[in-house]
PDB file of C-alpha atoms in Angstrom:
ATOM      1  CA  MET A1453     -11.215  34.621 133.763  1.00 52.00           C
ATOM      2  CA  TYR A1454     -11.416  36.725 130.752  1.00 48.00           C
ATOM      3  CA  ASN A1455      -8.581  34.831 129.074  1.00 53.00           C
ATOM      4  CA  THR A1456     -10.210  31.541 129.857  1.00 58.00           C
ATOM      5  CA  GLU A1457     -13.390  32.572 128.117  1.00 58.00           C
ATOM      6  CA  ARG A1458     -11.474  33.756 125.053  1.00 56.00           C
ATOM      7  CA  LEU A1459      -9.681  30.435 124.852  1.00 56.00           C
ATOM      8  CA  GLU A1460     -12.916  28.539 125.070  1.00 61.00           C
ATOM      9  CA  ILE A1461     -14.455  30.707 122.359  1.00 59.00           C
ATOM     10  CA  THR A1462     -11.396  30.145 120.145  1.00 56.00           C
ATOM     11  CA  HIS A1463     -11.595  26.361 120.634  1.00 57.00           C
ATOM     12  CA  ALA A1464     -15.260  26.462 119.794  1.00 60.00           C
ATOM     13  CA  ILE A1465     -14.639  28.390 116.563  1.00 57.00           C
ATOM     14  CA  TYR A1466     -11.837  26.018 115.645  1.00 58.00           C
ATOM     15  CA  ASP A1467     -14.029  23.034 116.248  1.00 61.00           C
ATOM     16  CA  ASP A1468     -16.785  24.568 114.132  1.00 60.00           C
ATOM     17  CA  VAL A1469     -14.325  25.263 111.273  1.00 51.00           C
ATOM     18  CA  MET A1470     -12.914  21.752 111.369  1.00 60.00           C
ATOM     19  CA  THR A1471     -16.352  20.282 111.440  1.00 62.00           C
ATOM     20  CA  TRP A1472     -17.384  22.416 108.458  1.00 54.00           C
ATOM     21  CA  THR A1473     -14.217  21.485 106.553  1.00 57.00           C
ATOM     22  CA  GLU A1474     -14.749  17.782 107.155  1.00 61.00           C
ATOM     23  CA  GLU A1475     -18.374  18.036 106.117  1.00 62.00           C
ATOM     24  CA  ARG A1476     -17.275  19.962 103.001  1.00 59.00           C
ATOM     25  CA  ALA A1477     -14.710  17.312 102.088  1.00 60.00           C
ATOM     26  CA  GLU A1478     -17.286  14.567 102.569  1.00 64.00           C
ATOM     27  CA  ARG A1479     -19.720  16.359 100.259  1.00 62.00           C
ATOM     28  CA  VAL A1480     -17.004  16.764  97.574  1.00 53.00           C
ATOM     29  CA  GLU A1481     -16.151  13.059  97.804  1.00 62.00           C
ATOM     30  CA  MET A1482     -19.809  12.167  97.508  1.00 64.00           C
ATOM     31  CA  MET A1483     -20.222  14.361  94.424  1.00 59.00           C
ATOM     32  CA  VAL A1484     -17.148  12.813  92.771  1.00 52.00           C
ATOM     33  CA  ASP A1485     -18.415   9.350  93.535  1.00 61.00           C
ATOM     34  CA  ILE A1486     -21.846  10.194  92.135  1.00 55.00           C
ATOM     35  CA  TYR A1487     -20.235  11.651  88.973  1.00 53.00           C
ATOM     36  CA  ASP A1488     -18.149   8.575  88.427  1.00 57.00           C
ATOM     37  CA  ARG A1489     -21.180   6.348  88.805  1.00 60.00           C
ATOM     38  CA  VAL A1490     -23.409   8.370  86.519  1.00 52.00           C
ATOM     39  CA  ASP A1491     -21.037   8.712  83.437  1.00 52.00           C
ATOM     40  CA  PRO A1492     -18.044   6.437  83.861  1.00 52.00           C
ATOM     41  CA  VAL A1493     -17.788   5.708  80.125  1.00 46.00           C
ATOM     42  CA  SER A1494     -17.912   9.316  79.013  1.00 47.00           C
ATOM     43  CA  HIS A1495     -15.547  10.287  81.750  1.00 46.00           C
ATOM     44  CA  HIS A1496     -12.910   7.714  81.031  1.00 47.00           C
ATOM     45  CA  ASP A1497     -13.254   7.233  77.237  1.00 47.00           C
ATOM     46  CA  LEU A1498     -13.476  10.832  76.094  1.00 44.00           C
ATOM     47  CA  PRO A1499      -9.812  11.040  75.062  1.00 48.00           C
ATOM     48  CA  SER A1500     -10.064   7.679  73.300  1.00 50.00           C
ATOM     49  CA  HIS A1501     -13.109   8.780  71.360  1.00 47.00           C
ATOM     50  CA  THR A1502     -11.319  11.926  70.262  1.00 49.00           C
ATOM     51  CA  GLU A1503      -8.259   9.945  69.248  1.00 51.00           C
ATOM     52  CA  LYS A1504     -10.463   7.476  67.382  1.00 47.00           C
ATOM     53  CA  HIS A1505     -12.111  10.309  65.527  1.00 48.00           C
ATOM     54  CA  HIS A1506      -8.768  11.696  64.474  1.00 49.00           C
ATOM     55  CA  THR A1507      -7.599   8.200  63.521  1.00 50.00           C
ATOM     56  CA  LEU A1508     -10.648   7.639  61.341  1.00 45.00           C
ATOM     57  CA  GLN A1509     -10.138  10.963  59.668  1.00 50.00           C
ATOM     58  CA  HIS A1510      -6.509  10.100  58.985  1.00 49.00           C
ATOM     59  CA  THR A1511      -7.390   6.623  57.735  1.00 50.00           C
ATOM     60  CA  GLY A1512     -10.050   8.054  55.439  1.00 50.00           C
ATOM     61  CA  SER A1513      -7.640  10.529  53.924  1.00 49.00           C
ATOM     62  CA  VAL A1514      -5.091   7.765  53.339  1.00 47.00           C
ATOM     63  CA  SER A1515      -7.735   5.603  51.696  1.00 50.00           C
ATOM     64  CA  VAL A1516      -8.719   8.458  49.428  1.00 48.00           C
ATOM     65  CA  GLU A1517      -5.091   8.995  48.505  1.00 52.00           C
ATOM     66  CA  ASN A1518      -4.646   5.271  47.879  1.00 51.00           C
ATOM     67  CA  ARG A1519      -7.731   5.257  45.668  1.00 53.00           C
ATOM     68  CA  LYS A1520      -6.276   8.063  43.592  1.00 55.00           C
ATOM     69  CA  HIS A1521      -3.046   6.193  42.639  1.00 61.00           C
ATOM     70  CA  PRO A1522      -3.877   2.502  41.849  1.00 73.00           C
ATOM     71  CA  ALA A1523      -5.522   3.080  38.421  1.00 78.00           C
ATOM     72  CA  PRO A1524      -2.534   4.798  36.724  1.00 80.00           C
ATOM     73  CA  VAL A1525      -0.119   2.359  38.338  1.00 80.00           C
ATOM     74  CA  VAL A1526      -2.108  -0.634  37.091  1.00 82.00           C
ATOM     75  CA  CYS A1527      -2.345   0.856  33.593  1.00 85.00           C
ATOM     76  CA  LEU A1528       1.391   1.491  33.508  1.00 85.00           C
ATOM     77  CA  CYS A1529       2.173  -2.044  34.656  1.00 87.00           C
ATOM     78  CA  LEU A1530      -0.219  -3.490  32.071  1.00 85.00           C
ATOM     79  CA  LEU A1531       1.336  -1.380  29.315  1.00 85.00           C
ATOM     80  CA  CYS A1532       4.833  -2.523  30.291  1.00 88.00           C
ATOM     81  CA  PHE A1533       3.674  -6.135  30.300  1.00 87.00           C
ATOM     82  CA  LEU A1534       2.100  -5.814  26.838  1.00 88.00           C
ATOM     83  CA  LEU A1535       5.192  -4.099  25.489  1.00 87.00           C
ATOM     84  CA  LEU A1536       7.448  -6.805  26.871  1.00 87.00           C
ATOM     85  CA  THR A1537       5.197  -9.490  25.419  1.00 89.00           C
ATOM     86  CA  ALA A1538       5.236  -7.812  21.990  1.00 87.00           C
ATOM     87  CA  VAL A1539       9.037  -7.573  22.037  1.00 88.00           C
ATOM     88  CA  MET A1540       9.341 -11.251  22.958  1.00 88.00           C
ATOM     89  CA  VAL A1541       6.925 -12.284  20.193  1.00 87.00           C
ATOM     90  CA  LEU A1542       8.798 -10.184  17.628  1.00 87.00           C
ATOM     91  CA  CYS A1543      12.109 -11.696  18.702  1.00 86.00           C
ATOM     92  CA  VAL A1544      10.734 -15.213  18.369  1.00 87.00           C
ATOM     93  CA  CYS A1545       9.216 -14.456  14.944  1.00 86.00           C
ATOM     94  CA  PHE A1546      12.397 -12.794  13.727  1.00 83.00           C
ATOM     95  CA  THR A1547      14.522 -15.725  14.866  1.00 87.00           C
ATOM     96  CA  THR A1548      12.193 -18.235  13.222  1.00 87.00           C
ATOM     97  CA  GLU A1549      12.027 -16.299   9.945  1.00 84.00           C
ATOM     98  CA  ARG A1550      15.801 -15.891   9.920  1.00 85.00           C
ATOM     99  CA  LYS A1551      16.347 -19.603  10.383  1.00 85.00           C
ATOM    100  CA  GLN A1552      13.857 -20.426   7.631  1.00 85.00           C
ATOM    101  CA  LEU A1553      15.453 -17.894   5.288  1.00 85.00           C
ATOM    102  CA  LEU A1554      18.942 -19.246   5.930  1.00 87.00           C
ATOM    103  CA  THR A1555      17.695 -22.779   5.355  1.00 86.00           C
ATOM    104  CA  HIS A1556      15.997 -21.716   2.111  1.00 80.00           C
ATOM    105  CA  ILE A1557      19.137 -19.942   0.898  1.00 87.00           C
ATOM    106  CA  SER A1558      21.228 -22.993   1.730  1.00 83.00           C
ATOM    107  CA  ASN A1559      18.825 -25.249  -0.183  1.00 82.00           C
ATOM    108  CA  LEU A1560      18.815 -22.930  -3.198  1.00 81.00           C
ATOM    109  CA  THR A1561      22.609 -22.789  -3.220  1.00 81.00           C
ATOM    110  CA  GLU A1562      22.819 -26.561  -3.100  1.00 79.00           C
ATOM    111  CA  GLU A1563      20.240 -26.943  -5.868  1.00 73.00           C
ATOM    112  CA  ARG A1564      22.064 -24.400  -8.005  1.00 70.00           C
ATOM    113  CA  GLU A1565      25.319 -26.285  -7.632  1.00 76.00           C
ATOM    114  CA  GLN A1566      23.614 -29.533  -8.533  1.00 71.00           C
ATOM    115  CA  ILE A1567      22.030 -27.998 -11.636  1.00 69.00           C
ATOM    116  CA  LYS A1568      25.313 -26.398 -12.645  1.00 68.00           C
ATOM    117  CA  ASN A1569      27.158 -29.699 -12.295  1.00 67.00           C
ATOM    118  CA  LYS A1570      24.439 -31.421 -14.266  1.00 63.00           C
ATOM    119  CA  PHE A1571      24.646 -28.830 -17.042  1.00 61.00           C
ATOM    120  CA  ASP A1572      28.421 -28.989 -17.124  1.00 61.00           C
ATOM    121  CA  LYS A1573      28.355 -32.749 -17.493  1.00 59.00           C
ATOM    122  CA  LEU A1574      25.544 -32.585 -20.050  1.00 58.00           C
ATOM    123  CA  GLN A1575      27.293 -29.888 -22.063  1.00 52.00           C
ATOM    124  CA  HIS A1576      30.569 -31.763 -22.031  1.00 54.00           C
ATOM    125  CA  GLY A1577      28.873 -35.022 -23.030  1.00 54.00           C
ATOM    126  CA  LEU A1578      26.872 -33.435 -25.858  1.00 52.00           C
ATOM    127  CA  TYR A1579      29.893 -31.610 -27.168  1.00 48.00           C
ATOM    128  CA  GLU A1580      32.070 -34.746 -27.241  1.00 52.00           C
ATOM    129  CA  GLN A1581      29.275 -36.855 -28.737  1.00 52.00           C
ATOM    130  CA  ASP A1582      28.456 -34.397 -31.503  1.00 51.00           C
ATOM    131  CA  GLN A1583      32.123 -33.739 -32.222  1.00 49.00           C
ATOM    132  CA  ARG A1584      32.670 -37.443 -32.898  1.00 51.00           C
ATOM    133  CA  ALA A1585      29.472 -37.809 -34.965  1.00 49.00           C
ATOM    134  CA  ASP A1586      29.147 -34.691 -37.140  1.00 48.00           C
ATOM    135  CA  ASN A1587      32.095 -32.469 -36.325  1.00 47.00           C
ATOM    136  CA  PHE A1588      29.970 -29.545 -35.157  1.00 60.00           C
ATOM    137  CA  GLN A1589      29.846 -27.461 -32.014  1.00 80.00           C
ATOM    138  CA  TRP A1590      27.370 -26.785 -29.236  1.00 88.00           C
ATOM    139  CA  ILE A1591      27.648 -23.730 -27.002  1.00 90.00           C
ATOM    140  CA  TYR A1592      25.861 -23.109 -23.704  1.00 89.00           C
ATOM    141  CA  TYR A1593      24.090 -19.945 -22.544  1.00 90.00           C
ATOM    142  CA  ASN A1594      21.440 -19.362 -19.851  1.00 87.00           C
ATOM    143  CA  PHE A1595      20.020 -22.895 -19.536  1.00 86.00           C
ATOM    144  CA  SER A1596      20.057 -23.524 -23.297  1.00 91.00           C
ATOM    145  CA  PHE A1597      22.436 -25.165 -25.792  1.00 93.00           C
ATOM    146  CA  TYR A1598      23.022 -23.695 -29.247  1.00 95.00           C
ATOM    147  CA  TYR A1599      24.300 -25.590 -32.230  1.00 95.00           C
ATOM    148  CA  ILE A1600      26.307 -23.418 -34.631  1.00 94.00           C
ATOM    149  CA  SER A1601      26.270 -25.259 -37.920  1.00 94.00           C
ATOM    150  CA  SER A1602      29.074 -25.474 -40.407  1.00 91.00           C
ATOM    151  CA  ASP A1603      26.756 -26.841 -43.145  1.00 93.00           C
ATOM    152  CA  TRP A1604      24.707 -24.803 -45.584  1.00 96.00           C
ATOM    153  CA  LYS A1605      21.021 -25.601 -45.985  1.00 97.00           C
ATOM    154  CA  SER A1606      17.707 -23.992 -46.885  1.00 97.00           C
ATOM    155  CA  TRP A1607      15.523 -22.698 -44.113  1.00 98.00           C
ATOM    156  CA  SER A1608      13.237 -25.801 -44.143  1.00 97.00           C
ATOM    157  CA  ASP A1609      16.151 -28.261 -44.315  1.00 97.00           C
ATOM    158  CA  SER A1610      17.921 -26.396 -41.506  1.00 97.00           C
ATOM    159  CA  ARG A1611      14.887 -26.770 -39.293  1.00 97.00           C
ATOM    160  CA  LEU A1612      14.578 -30.457 -40.121  1.00 97.00           C
ATOM    161  CA  TYR A1613      18.196 -30.980 -39.182  1.00 96.00           C
ATOM    162  CA  CYS A1614      17.627 -29.253 -35.870  1.00 96.00           C
ATOM    163  CA  HIS A1615      14.686 -31.577 -35.172  1.00 96.00           C
ATOM    164  CA  GLN A1616      16.917 -34.562 -35.690  1.00 93.00           C
ATOM    165  CA  LYS A1617      19.112 -33.196 -32.924  1.00 91.00           C
ATOM    166  CA  ARG A1618      16.145 -32.759 -30.539  1.00 91.00           C
ATOM    167  CA  ALA A1619      16.226 -29.002 -31.096  1.00 94.00           C
ATOM    168  CA  ASP A1620      14.709 -26.320 -33.352  1.00 96.00           C
ATOM    169  CA  LEU A1621      15.856 -23.212 -35.164  1.00 97.00           C
ATOM    170  CA  VAL A1622      16.768 -20.646 -32.550  1.00 97.00           C
ATOM    171  CA  ILE A1623      14.070 -18.432 -31.017  1.00 96.00           C
ATOM    172  CA  ILE A1624      15.558 -15.256 -29.558  1.00 96.00           C
ATOM    173  CA  ASN A1625      13.853 -13.992 -26.406  1.00 93.00           C
ATOM    174  CA  SER A1626      16.036 -11.102 -25.247  1.00 94.00           C
ATOM    175  CA  ARG A1627      18.587  -8.539 -26.347  1.00 94.00           C
ATOM    176  CA  GLU A1628      21.237 -10.286 -24.258  1.00 94.00           C
ATOM    177  CA  GLU A1629      20.679 -13.512 -26.152  1.00 95.00           C
ATOM    178  CA  GLN A1630      20.783 -11.608 -29.451  1.00 95.00           C
ATOM    179  CA  GLU A1631      24.104  -9.988 -28.561  1.00 94.00           C
ATOM    180  CA  VAL A1632      25.671 -13.312 -27.549  1.00 93.00           C
ATOM    181  CA  LEU A1633      24.728 -14.938 -30.863  1.00 94.00           C
ATOM    182  CA  GLN A1634      25.785 -11.915 -32.937  1.00 92.00           C
ATOM    183  CA  LYS A1635      29.304 -12.355 -31.598  1.00 91.00           C
ATOM    184  CA  VAL A1636      29.249 -15.998 -32.699  1.00 89.00           C
ATOM    185  CA  VAL A1637      28.074 -15.594 -36.303  1.00 90.00           C
ATOM    186  CA  GLY A1638      30.952 -13.360 -37.403  1.00 87.00           C
ATOM    187  CA  SER A1639      30.806 -12.483 -41.071  1.00 89.00           C
ATOM    188  CA  TYR A1640      28.358 -15.304 -41.967  1.00 93.00           C
ATOM    189  CA  LYS A1641      24.586 -15.293 -42.065  1.00 95.00           C
ATOM    190  CA  PHE A1642      22.605 -17.912 -40.157  1.00 97.00           C
ATOM    191  CA  TRP A1643      18.979 -18.956 -40.408  1.00 98.00           C
ATOM    192  CA  ILE A1644      16.923 -18.389 -37.267  1.00 98.00           C
ATOM    193  CA  GLY A1645      13.461 -19.682 -36.323  1.00 97.00           C
ATOM    194  CA  LEU A1646      11.538 -16.661 -37.650  1.00 97.00           C
ATOM    195  CA  LYS A1647       9.303 -16.787 -40.751  1.00 96.00           C
ATOM    196  CA  LYS A1648       6.661 -14.569 -42.300  1.00 95.00           C
ATOM    197  CA  SER A1649       3.219 -15.946 -43.060  1.00 89.00           C
ATOM    198  CA  GLY A1650       1.254 -12.747 -43.432  1.00 88.00           C
ATOM    199  CA  LYS A1651       3.091 -11.614 -40.247  1.00 93.00           C
ATOM    200  CA  TRP A1652       6.405 -12.527 -38.730  1.00 95.00           C
ATOM    201  CA  GLU A1653       6.110 -15.471 -36.345  1.00 96.00           C
ATOM    202  CA  TRP A1654       8.484 -17.690 -34.456  1.00 97.00           C
ATOM    203  CA  THR A1655       8.503 -21.434 -35.016  1.00 96.00           C
ATOM    204  CA  ASP A1656       6.509 -21.951 -31.801  1.00 94.00           C
ATOM    205  CA  GLY A1657       3.636 -19.838 -33.227  1.00 94.00           C
ATOM    206  CA  VAL A1658       4.323 -16.703 -31.178  1.00 95.00           C
ATOM    207  CA  THR A1659       3.979 -13.435 -33.119  1.00 95.00           C
ATOM    208  CA  LEU A1660       7.098 -11.283 -33.228  1.00 95.00           C
ATOM    209  CA  THR A1661       6.908  -8.265 -30.929  1.00 90.00           C
ATOM    210  CA  ASN A1662      10.510  -7.141 -30.429  1.00 85.00           C
ATOM    211  CA  GLY A1663      12.756  -7.402 -33.468  1.00 91.00           C
ATOM    212  CA  TYR A1664      16.491  -6.782 -33.840  1.00 96.00           C
ATOM    213  CA  TRP A1665      16.577  -5.985 -37.538  1.00 95.00           C
ATOM    214  CA  SER A1666      19.604  -4.527 -39.259  1.00 94.00           C
ATOM    215  CA  TYR A1667      19.223  -0.989 -40.500  1.00 92.00           C
ATOM    216  CA  GLY A1668      16.713  -0.803 -43.393  1.00 91.00           C
ATOM    217  CA  TYR A1669      15.335  -4.345 -42.867  1.00 93.00           C
ATOM    218  CA  PRO A1670      13.068  -6.115 -43.479  1.00 92.00           C
ATOM    219  CA  ARG A1671      12.924  -5.193 -47.196  1.00 88.00           C
ATOM    220  CA  SER A1672      10.475  -7.851 -48.413  1.00 83.00           C
ATOM    221  CA  TYR A1673      13.294  -9.814 -50.055  1.00 83.00           C
ATOM    222  CA  GLY A1674      11.941 -13.043 -48.628  1.00 90.00           C
ATOM    223  CA  ASP A1675       9.857 -14.688 -45.954  1.00 95.00           C
ATOM    224  CA  CYS A1676      12.598 -16.145 -43.748  1.00 97.00           C
ATOM    225  CA  ALA A1677      14.861 -14.331 -41.288  1.00 97.00           C
ATOM    226  CA  GLN A1678      18.624 -14.717 -41.046  1.00 96.00           C
ATOM    227  CA  MET A1679      21.057 -13.311 -38.499  1.00 96.00           C
ATOM    228  CA  SER A1680      24.175 -11.340 -39.358  1.00 94.00           C
ATOM    229  CA  SER A1681      26.718  -9.543 -37.205  1.00 92.00           C
ATOM    230  CA  THR A1682      24.614  -6.350 -37.441  1.00 93.00           C
ATOM    231  CA  GLY A1683      21.159  -7.828 -36.807  1.00 95.00           C
ATOM    232  CA  TRP A1684      18.416  -9.600 -38.721  1.00 96.00           C
ATOM    233  CA  GLU A1685      17.775  -9.613 -42.440  1.00 95.00           C
ATOM    234  CA  ASP A1686      14.987 -11.119 -44.488  1.00 95.00           C
ATOM    235  CA  GLY A1687      15.804 -13.424 -47.395  1.00 94.00           C
ATOM    236  CA  SER A1688      14.436 -16.121 -49.648  1.00 95.00           C
ATOM    237  CA  CYS A1689      13.736 -19.308 -47.725  1.00 96.00           C
ATOM    238  CA  THR A1690      15.254 -21.400 -50.518  1.00 96.00           C
ATOM    239  CA  TYR A1691      18.698 -19.867 -50.179  1.00 95.00           C
ATOM    240  CA  THR A1692      21.285 -22.028 -48.491  1.00 96.00           C
ATOM    241  CA  LYS A1693      22.671 -20.568 -45.291  1.00 96.00           C
ATOM    242  CA  LYS A1694      24.276 -21.739 -42.135  1.00 96.00           C
ATOM    243  CA  PHE A1695      21.840 -22.054 -39.241  1.00 97.00           C
ATOM    244  CA  ILE A1696      21.588 -22.033 -35.462  1.00 97.00           C
ATOM    245  CA  CYS A1697      19.676 -24.673 -33.514  1.00 97.00           C
ATOM    246  CA  LYS A1698      18.560 -24.214 -29.929  1.00 96.00           C
ATOM    247  CA  ARG A1699      17.840 -26.829 -27.311  1.00 93.00           C
ATOM    248  CA  THR A1700      16.323 -25.521 -24.084  1.00 86.00           C
ATOM    249  CA  ILE A1701      17.187 -27.655 -21.080  1.00 75.00           C
ATOM    250  CA  CYS A1702      15.277 -25.790 -18.346  1.00 59.00           C
ATOM    251  CA  THR A1703      12.184 -23.636 -18.351  1.00 51.00           C
ATOM    252  CA  TYR A1704      11.161 -21.235 -15.598  1.00 49.00           C
ATOM    253  CA  SER A1705       7.728 -20.697 -14.116  1.00 49.00           C
ATOM    254  CA  LYS A1706       6.433 -18.972 -11.009  1.00 48.00           C
ATOM    255  CA  ILE A1707       6.030 -22.384  -9.399  1.00 49.00           C
ATOM    256  CA  ASN A1708       9.204 -24.302 -10.173  1.00 51.00           C
ATOM    257  CA  LEU A1709      12.175 -24.875 -12.464  1.00 47.00           C
ATOM    258  CA  SER A1710      11.659 -27.764 -14.918  1.00 48.00           C
ATOM    259  CA  CYS A1711      14.707 -29.428 -16.430  1.00 46.00           C
ATOM    260  CA  PHE A1712      14.877 -32.208 -19.036  1.00 44.00           C
TER     261      PHE A1712
END
């Protein structure tokens, strides 16, 4: 009987424990259910919110970094573009100028050849014509023809003769021209287009500035100038001398070259 009572007590305790456990489990389930109903969003989206926060922070940092770099990159690209444009413009200008220069050089060369041929023909024609008519000689130098006379005349008559040949007594404009004519005159003396009327002037009215007088001249021996192999000398205009006429075919200016 004693054992039977102990068994009954044990079953009673077991039943009480099981009942308490089941009630406890039911209360836990009810609390979980209530929790889920009260804050389902916070409960389920908490990790997402955290991840979103980190994502926004990351995105913000990237945006900041991206905002730091575009300005220098744009400036560099713009500079490269401008540099490339300048190089292309310079190349085009250089090519155009080169073509124009080559064309200009070609035109000048052609014009020079034409003028040279014209002068050669003119010189040859004048020389043959004058040789048949008066037996005298023309020489050519630097766009001008010079008549070296074989006759002897006074200064005034020499100039008149030159006028008849569409020329005038020679006017010397440079040392080179003086040296060329000095080689021609030899041991003779030739009248040139220089005369003194208070001051030494050329036949075109220009006052003498650079003279090529022989040593010790002028000596006031006369009012007309004559050329010798050593330079100029003054002498009486009435003396008879050989003479040099000059006919200028072309004249230069800053604008063009005039030939007649």
